[in-house]
Amino acid sequence: RKEVEQDPGPFNVPEGATVAFNCTYSNSASQSFFWYRQDCRKEPKLLMSVYSSGNEDGRFTAQLNRASQYISLLIRDSKLSDSATYLCVLSAGTALIFGKGTTLSVSS
Amino acid sequence: ETGVTQTPRHLVMGMTNKKSLKCEQHLGHNAMYWYKQSAKKPLELMFVYNFKEQTENNSVPSRFSPECPNSSHLFLHLHTLQPEDSALYLCASSHGLNTGELFFGEGSRLTVL
């Protein structure tokens, strides 16, 4: 089983839609979780950390379910500028392990 | 200056060539990383350095040789590469290990003929 699994998509949604991405992980010892965003032909950038209690940053909400080894990212009121690949990331020792990413395309 | 700078941005080399990728960070970070990103694969960690000392080598073939002369600079020396080594090589830095925020450079896109 891969360490981090994500549905690659693409998810094609209209502006204003709500979209959710899921990610499962295999290492139950993982301590920290994150969502990164990677625009086409650009480097990945941290979008937000994921806390056990769930956390929100504007239109973005992240949730963690340790029992099911599952994290999610919800984007409300999608904008054209949200089009990107969203990478699920977890900590493993001294470095980060990345998922393949889920591609989102928001259209007008 | 951007936070993490990588050169060259694009590199084409033959299998017998020797070349180097360079990374420089202007963020005052202690840790630096090399990741490989291939099409349809997740980012793969290659090497980790903390305060110039290598702390992780993720079973990378010896044809990739890292060098970290100081906390601000990181090199990846390449020799006798294979076509399957063609990928985007991303350098990153962080304030310390065990931190969730990596700052990536724009990458060096390598093509091996």
PDB file of C-alpha atoms in Angstrom:
ATOM      1  CA  ARG A   1       0.000   0.000   0.000  1.00  0.00           C
ATOM      2  CA  LYS A   2       1.331   3.434  -0.959  1.00  0.00           C
ATOM      3  CA  GLU A   3       2.175   5.762   1.917  1.00  0.00           C
ATOM      4  CA  VAL A   4      -0.139   8.520   0.730  1.00  0.00           C
ATOM      5  CA  GLU A   5      -3.011   7.896  -1.662  1.00  0.00           C
ATOM      6  CA  GLN A   6      -5.051  10.510  -3.467  1.00  0.00           C
ATOM      7  CA  ASP A   7      -7.560  10.437  -6.299  1.00  0.00           C
ATOM      8  CA  PRO A   8      -5.647  12.131  -9.144  1.00  0.00           C
ATOM      9  CA  GLY A   9      -8.811  13.607 -10.680  1.00  0.00           C
ATOM     10  CA  PRO A  10      -9.115  15.848 -12.534  1.00  0.00           C
ATOM     11  CA  PHE A  11     -12.002  17.447 -10.726  1.00  0.00           C
ATOM     12  CA  ASN A  12     -13.716  19.835 -13.138  1.00  0.00           C
ATOM     13  CA  VAL A  13     -16.074  22.234 -11.352  1.00  0.00           C
ATOM     14  CA  PRO A  14     -17.769  25.540 -12.170  1.00  0.00           C
ATOM     15  CA  GLU A  15     -16.959  28.731 -10.315  1.00  0.00           C
ATOM     16  CA  GLY A  16     -18.780  28.924  -7.020  1.00  0.00           C
ATOM     17  CA  ALA A  17     -18.922  25.167  -6.523  1.00  0.00           C
ATOM     18  CA  THR A  18     -17.876  23.357  -3.366  1.00  0.00           C
ATOM     19  CA  VAL A  19     -15.361  20.576  -3.896  1.00  0.00           C
ATOM     20  CA  ALA A  20     -13.743  18.097  -1.513  1.00  0.00           C
ATOM     21  CA  PHE A  21     -10.559  16.073  -1.842  1.00  0.00           C
ATOM     22  CA  ASN A  22      -9.663  13.061   0.251  1.00  0.00           C
ATOM     23  CA  CYS A  23      -6.386  11.438   1.112  1.00  0.00           C
ATOM     24  CA  THR A  24      -5.549   8.230   2.961  1.00  0.00           C
ATOM     25  CA  TYR A  25      -2.233   7.336   4.529  1.00  0.00           C
ATOM     26  CA  SER A  26      -0.714   4.068   5.650  1.00  0.00           C
ATOM     27  CA  ASN A  27       1.721   5.069   8.403  1.00  0.00           C
ATOM     28  CA  SER A  28      -0.233   5.329  11.638  1.00  0.00           C
ATOM     29  CA  ALA A  29       2.826   6.882  13.316  1.00  0.00           C
ATOM     30  CA  SER A  30       2.616   9.990  11.122  1.00  0.00           C
ATOM     31  CA  GLN A  31       2.416  13.017  13.358  1.00  0.00           C
ATOM     32  CA  SER A  32       1.736  15.988  11.143  1.00  0.00           C
ATOM     33  CA  PHE A  33      -0.306  16.552   8.035  1.00  0.00           C
ATOM     34  CA  PHE A  34      -0.473  19.287   5.449  1.00  0.00           C
ATOM     35  CA  TRP A  35      -1.993  20.329   2.168  1.00  0.00           C
ATOM     36  CA  TYR A  36       0.294  21.853  -0.421  1.00  0.00           C
ATOM     37  CA  ARG A  37      -0.730  23.477  -3.667  1.00  0.00           C
ATOM     38  CA  GLN A  38       1.199  23.199  -6.933  1.00  0.00           C
ATOM     39  CA  ASP A  39       0.271  25.363  -9.904  1.00  0.00           C
ATOM     40  CA  CYS A  40       1.074  24.131 -13.399  1.00  0.00           C
ATOM     41  CA  ARG A  41       4.846  24.272 -14.032  1.00  0.00           C
ATOM     42  CA  LYS A  42       5.458  25.837 -10.622  1.00  0.00           C
ATOM     43  CA  GLU A  43       6.875  24.653  -7.331  1.00  0.00           C
ATOM     44  CA  PRO A  44       4.698  23.306  -4.486  1.00  0.00           C
ATOM     45  CA  LYS A  45       3.709  25.765  -1.754  1.00  0.00           C
ATOM     46  CA  LEU A  46       2.199  25.135   1.661  1.00  0.00           C
ATOM     47  CA  LEU A  47      -1.541  25.772   1.646  1.00  0.00           C
ATOM     48  CA  MET A  48      -2.394  24.812   5.214  1.00  0.00           C
ATOM     49  CA  SER A  49      -1.606  22.474   8.061  1.00  0.00           C
ATOM     50  CA  VAL A  50      -4.205  19.936   9.148  1.00  0.00           C
ATOM     51  CA  TYR A  51      -5.061  19.720  12.840  1.00  0.00           C
ATOM     52  CA  SER A  52      -6.905  16.936  14.642  1.00  0.00           C
ATOM     53  CA  SER A  53      -9.740  19.267  15.571  1.00  0.00           C
ATOM     54  CA  GLY A  54     -10.137  20.448  11.991  1.00  0.00           C
ATOM     55  CA  ASN A  55      -9.192  23.920  10.851  1.00  0.00           C
ATOM     56  CA  GLU A  56     -10.410  26.561   8.480  1.00  0.00           C
ATOM     57  CA  ASP A  57      -8.630  29.240   6.491  1.00  0.00           C
ATOM     58  CA  GLY A  58     -11.089  31.376   4.588  1.00  0.00           C
ATOM     59  CA  ARG A  59     -12.781  29.195   1.994  1.00  0.00           C
ATOM     60  CA  PHE A  60     -10.585  26.193   2.831  1.00  0.00           C
ATOM     61  CA  THR A  61     -11.353  23.629   5.522  1.00  0.00           C
ATOM     62  CA  ALA A  62      -9.086  20.730   6.434  1.00  0.00           C
ATOM     63  CA  GLN A  63     -10.074  17.710   8.506  1.00  0.00           C
ATOM     64  CA  LEU A  64      -8.087  14.823   9.985  1.00  0.00           C
ATOM     65  CA  ASN A  65      -9.444  11.447  11.054  1.00  0.00           C
ATOM     66  CA  ARG A  66      -6.628   9.541  12.724  1.00  0.00           C
ATOM     67  CA  ALA A  67      -8.728   6.444  13.385  1.00  0.00           C
ATOM     68  CA  SER A  68      -9.453   6.023   9.684  1.00  0.00           C
ATOM     69  CA  GLN A  69      -6.076   7.459   8.595  1.00  0.00           C
ATOM     70  CA  TYR A  70      -7.793   9.936   6.370  1.00  0.00           C
ATOM     71  CA  ILE A  71      -7.537  13.667   5.726  1.00  0.00           C
ATOM     72  CA  SER A  72      -9.683  15.934   3.624  1.00  0.00           C
ATOM     73  CA  LEU A  73      -9.691  19.389   2.081  1.00  0.00           C
ATOM     74  CA  LEU A  74     -12.911  21.257   1.358  1.00  0.00           C
ATOM     75  CA  ILE A  75     -12.943  24.306  -0.892  1.00  0.00           C
ATOM     76  CA  ARG A  76     -16.063  26.458  -0.844  1.00  0.00           C
ATOM     77  CA  ASP A  77     -17.075  29.017  -3.473  1.00  0.00           C
ATOM     78  CA  SER A  78     -14.384  27.880  -5.926  1.00  0.00           C
ATOM     79  CA  LYS A  79     -12.519  30.562  -7.868  1.00  0.00           C
ATOM     80  CA  LEU A  80     -10.761  30.272 -11.207  1.00  0.00           C
ATOM     81  CA  SER A  81      -7.518  30.886  -9.337  1.00  0.00           C
ATOM     82  CA  ASP A  82      -8.056  27.718  -7.285  1.00  0.00           C
ATOM     83  CA  SER A  83      -7.174  25.638 -10.362  1.00  0.00           C
ATOM     84  CA  ALA A  84      -4.066  23.711  -9.344  1.00  0.00           C
ATOM     85  CA  THR A  85      -2.889  20.342  -8.068  1.00  0.00           C
ATOM     86  CA  TYR A  86      -3.442  19.777  -4.341  1.00  0.00           C
ATOM     87  CA  LEU A  87      -0.864  17.592  -2.635  1.00  0.00           C
ATOM     88  CA  CYS A  88      -1.568  15.663   0.543  1.00  0.00           C
ATOM     89  CA  VAL A  89       1.565  15.628   2.700  1.00  0.00           C
ATOM     90  CA  LEU A  90       2.546  13.955   5.945  1.00  0.00           C
ATOM     91  CA  SER A  91       5.602  13.971   8.108  1.00  0.00           C
ATOM     92  CA  ALA A  92       7.764  10.861   8.330  1.00  0.00           C
ATOM     93  CA  GLY A  93      10.835  11.235  10.468  1.00  0.00           C
ATOM     94  CA  THR A  94      12.801  14.254   9.377  1.00  0.00           C
ATOM     95  CA  ALA A  95      11.194  14.842   6.003  1.00  0.00           C
ATOM     96  CA  LEU A  96       7.834  15.140   4.310  1.00  0.00           C
ATOM     97  CA  ILE A  97       6.134  12.470   2.210  1.00  0.00           C
ATOM     98  CA  PHE A  98       3.994  13.738  -0.648  1.00  0.00           C
ATOM     99  CA  GLY A  99       0.999  12.225  -2.393  1.00  0.00           C
ATOM    100  CA  LYS A 100       0.693  12.357  -6.196  1.00  0.00           C
ATOM    101  CA  GLY A 101      -1.834  15.142  -5.915  1.00  0.00           C
ATOM    102  CA  THR A 102      -5.391  15.824  -7.019  1.00  0.00           C
ATOM    103  CA  THR A 103      -5.893  18.155  -9.941  1.00  0.00           C
ATOM    104  CA  LEU A 104      -8.663  20.749  -9.748  1.00  0.00           C
ATOM    105  CA  SER A 105      -9.879  22.738 -12.717  1.00  0.00           C
ATOM    106  CA  VAL A 106     -12.363  25.536 -12.048  1.00  0.00           C
ATOM    107  CA  SER A 107     -14.133  26.957 -15.078  1.00  0.00           C
ATOM    108  CA  SER A 108     -16.301  30.019 -15.643  1.00  0.00           C
TER     109      SER A 108
ATOM    110  CA  GLU B   1      16.020  37.785  -4.596  1.00  0.00           C
ATOM    111  CA  THR B   2      13.521  34.964  -4.372  1.00  0.00           C
ATOM    112  CA  GLY B   3      13.761  32.687  -1.329  1.00  0.00           C
ATOM    113  CA  VAL B   4      15.165  29.564  -3.003  1.00  0.00           C
ATOM    114  CA  THR B   5      16.944  29.861  -6.327  1.00  0.00           C
ATOM    115  CA  GLN B   6      17.850  26.945  -8.559  1.00  0.00           C
ATOM    116  CA  THR B   7      20.111  26.917 -11.613  1.00  0.00           C
ATOM    117  CA  PRO B   8      19.998  25.930 -14.345  1.00  0.00           C
ATOM    118  CA  ARG B   9      16.236  25.927 -14.881  1.00  0.00           C
ATOM    119  CA  HIS B  10      16.601  23.537 -17.824  1.00  0.00           C
ATOM    120  CA  LEU B  11      19.364  21.067 -18.607  1.00  0.00           C
ATOM    121  CA  VAL B  12      19.811  18.564 -21.416  1.00  0.00           C
ATOM    122  CA  MET B  13      22.663  16.103 -21.075  1.00  0.00           C
ATOM    123  CA  GLY B  14      23.939  12.914 -22.611  1.00  0.00           C
ATOM    124  CA  MET B  15      24.418   9.778 -20.576  1.00  0.00           C
ATOM    125  CA  THR B  16      28.193  10.245 -20.442  1.00  0.00           C
ATOM    126  CA  ASN B  17      28.137  13.892 -19.377  1.00  0.00           C
ATOM    127  CA  LYS B  18      28.867  15.308 -15.954  1.00  0.00           C
ATOM    128  CA  LYS B  19      26.826  18.286 -14.820  1.00  0.00           C
ATOM    129  CA  SER B  20      25.731  19.917 -11.572  1.00  0.00           C
ATOM    130  CA  LEU B  21      22.531  21.465 -10.292  1.00  0.00           C
ATOM    131  CA  LYS B  22      22.830  24.371  -7.892  1.00  0.00           C
ATOM    132  CA  CYS B  23      20.485  25.598  -5.187  1.00  0.00           C
ATOM    133  CA  GLU B  24      20.816  28.677  -3.021  1.00  0.00           C
ATOM    134  CA  GLN B  25      18.479  29.810  -0.262  1.00  0.00           C
ATOM    135  CA  HIS B  26      18.279  33.338   1.132  1.00  0.00           C
ATOM    136  CA  LEU B  27      15.926  32.535   4.006  1.00  0.00           C
ATOM    137  CA  GLY B  28      18.412  31.772   6.764  1.00  0.00           C
ATOM    138  CA  HIS B  29      17.207  28.179   6.980  1.00  0.00           C
ATOM    139  CA  ASN B  30      19.245  25.298   8.393  1.00  0.00           C
ATOM    140  CA  ALA B  31      17.840  22.379   6.448  1.00  0.00           C
ATOM    141  CA  MET B  32      17.976  21.770   2.716  1.00  0.00           C
ATOM    142  CA  TYR B  33      16.505  19.013   0.569  1.00  0.00           C
ATOM    143  CA  TRP B  34      16.577  17.530  -2.902  1.00  0.00           C
ATOM    144  CA  TYR B  35      13.328  16.074  -4.261  1.00  0.00           C
ATOM    145  CA  LYS B  36      12.688  14.445  -7.643  1.00  0.00           C
ATOM    146  CA  GLN B  37       9.352  14.946  -9.412  1.00  0.00           C
ATOM    147  CA  SER B  38       8.559  12.677 -12.362  1.00  0.00           C
ATOM    148  CA  ALA B  39       5.386  12.683 -14.416  1.00  0.00           C
ATOM    149  CA  LYS B  40       2.505  10.884 -12.710  1.00  0.00           C
ATOM    150  CA  LYS B  41       4.590  10.118  -9.619  1.00  0.00           C
ATOM    151  CA  PRO B  42       4.678  11.808  -6.230  1.00  0.00           C
ATOM    152  CA  LEU B  43       7.609  13.929  -5.169  1.00  0.00           C
ATOM    153  CA  GLU B  44      10.392  11.594  -4.103  1.00  0.00           C
ATOM    154  CA  LEU B  45      12.735  12.655  -1.345  1.00  0.00           C
ATOM    155  CA  MET B  46      16.376  12.173  -2.338  1.00  0.00           C
ATOM    156  CA  PHE B  47      18.609  13.838   0.256  1.00  0.00           C
ATOM    157  CA  VAL B  48      18.295  15.873   3.438  1.00  0.00           C
ATOM    158  CA  TYR B  49      20.947  18.124   4.938  1.00  0.00           C
ATOM    159  CA  ASN B  50      20.778  19.838   8.308  1.00  0.00           C
ATOM    160  CA  PHE B  51      23.488  22.356   9.223  1.00  0.00           C
ATOM    161  CA  LYS B  52      25.548  21.057   6.244  1.00  0.00           C
ATOM    162  CA  GLU B  53      25.418  17.455   7.474  1.00  0.00           C
ATOM    163  CA  GLN B  54      23.592  14.815   5.463  1.00  0.00           C
ATOM    164  CA  THR B  55      20.859  13.307   7.590  1.00  0.00           C
ATOM    165  CA  GLU B  56      19.063  11.257   4.978  1.00  0.00           C
ATOM    166  CA  ASN B  57      19.911   9.488   1.739  1.00  0.00           C
ATOM    167  CA  ASN B  58      16.765   7.864   0.426  1.00  0.00           C
ATOM    168  CA  SER B  59      18.503   4.972  -1.374  1.00  0.00           C
ATOM    169  CA  VAL B  60      19.537   7.224  -4.220  1.00  0.00           C
ATOM    170  CA  PRO B  61      21.865   5.719  -6.879  1.00  0.00           C
ATOM    171  CA  SER B  62      25.464   6.856  -6.641  1.00  0.00           C
ATOM    172  CA  ARG B  63      25.250   8.582 -10.024  1.00  0.00           C
ATOM    173  CA  PHE B  64      23.605  11.372  -7.992  1.00  0.00           C
ATOM    174  CA  SER B  65      26.083  12.966  -5.611  1.00  0.00           C
ATOM    175  CA  PRO B  66      24.985  15.796  -3.293  1.00  0.00           C
ATOM    176  CA  GLU B  67      27.215  18.445  -1.807  1.00  0.00           C
ATOM    177  CA  CYS B  68      26.359  20.988   0.867  1.00  0.00           C
ATOM    178  CA  PRO B  69      29.274  23.381   1.495  1.00  0.00           C
ATOM    179  CA  ASN B  70      27.239  25.577   3.859  1.00  0.00           C
ATOM    180  CA  SER B  71      23.672  26.002   5.061  1.00  0.00           C
ATOM    181  CA  SER B  72      22.792  28.283   2.146  1.00  0.00           C
ATOM    182  CA  HIS B  73      24.036  26.220  -0.772  1.00  0.00           C
ATOM    183  CA  LEU B  74      23.254  22.761  -2.036  1.00  0.00           C
ATOM    184  CA  PHE B  75      24.504  21.026  -5.155  1.00  0.00           C
ATOM    185  CA  LEU B  76      23.515  17.861  -6.958  1.00  0.00           C
ATOM    186  CA  HIS B  77      26.322  16.460  -9.082  1.00  0.00           C
ATOM    187  CA  LEU B  78      25.183  14.266 -11.953  1.00  0.00           C
ATOM    188  CA  HIS B  79      27.217  11.706 -13.895  1.00  0.00           C
ATOM    189  CA  THR B  80      26.445   8.789 -16.191  1.00  0.00           C
ATOM    190  CA  LEU B  81      22.733   9.328 -15.845  1.00  0.00           C
ATOM    191  CA  GLN B  82      20.045   7.232 -17.514  1.00  0.00           C
ATOM    192  CA  PRO B  83      17.089   8.462 -19.594  1.00  0.00           C
ATOM    193  CA  GLU B  84      14.738   7.457 -16.745  1.00  0.00           C
ATOM    194  CA  ASP B  85      16.476  10.082 -14.589  1.00  0.00           C
ATOM    195  CA  SER B  86      14.804  12.771 -16.683  1.00  0.00           C
ATOM    196  CA  ALA B  87      12.586  14.696 -14.255  1.00  0.00           C
ATOM    197  CA  LEU B  88      12.100  17.955 -12.395  1.00  0.00           C
ATOM    198  CA  TYR B  89      14.598  18.246  -9.537  1.00  0.00           C
ATOM    199  CA  LEU B  90      13.319  20.448  -6.760  1.00  0.00           C
ATOM    200  CA  CYS B  91      15.416  21.949  -4.006  1.00  0.00           C
ATOM    201  CA  ALA B  92      13.748  23.020  -0.780  1.00  0.00           C
ATOM    202  CA  SER B  93      14.744  24.534   2.531  1.00  0.00           C
ATOM    203  CA  SER B  94      13.179  24.786   5.962  1.00  0.00           C
ATOM    204  CA  HIS B  95      13.902  26.469   9.256  1.00  0.00           C
ATOM    205  CA  GLY B  96      14.641  23.119  10.849  1.00  0.00           C
ATOM    206  CA  LEU B  97      13.835  19.449  10.479  1.00  0.00           C
ATOM    207  CA  ASN B  98      10.399  18.194  11.552  1.00  0.00           C
ATOM    208  CA  THR B  99       8.723  21.288  10.196  1.00  0.00           C
ATOM    209  CA  GLY B 100       5.801  21.177   7.830  1.00  0.00           C
ATOM    210  CA  GLU B 101       6.739  24.169   5.776  1.00  0.00           C
ATOM    211  CA  LEU B 102       9.221  23.600   3.017  1.00  0.00           C
ATOM    212  CA  PHE B 103      10.115  26.431   0.698  1.00  0.00           C
ATOM    213  CA  PHE B 104      10.793  25.102  -2.779  1.00  0.00           C
ATOM    214  CA  GLY B 105      12.780  26.518  -5.641  1.00  0.00           C
ATOM    215  CA  GLU B 106      11.259  26.544  -9.113  1.00  0.00           C
ATOM    216  CA  GLY B 107      13.149  23.400 -10.019  1.00  0.00           C
ATOM    217  CA  SER B 108      15.673  22.274 -12.607  1.00  0.00           C
ATOM    218  CA  ARG B 109      14.097  20.331 -15.449  1.00  0.00           C
ATOM    219  CA  LEU B 110      16.555  17.674 -16.545  1.00  0.00           C
ATOM    220  CA  THR B 111      16.415  15.711 -19.791  1.00  0.00           C
ATOM    221  CA  VAL B 112      18.856  12.842 -20.275  1.00  0.00           C
ATOM    222  CA  LEU B 113      19.291  11.731 -23.880  1.00  0.00           C
TER     223      LEU B 113
END
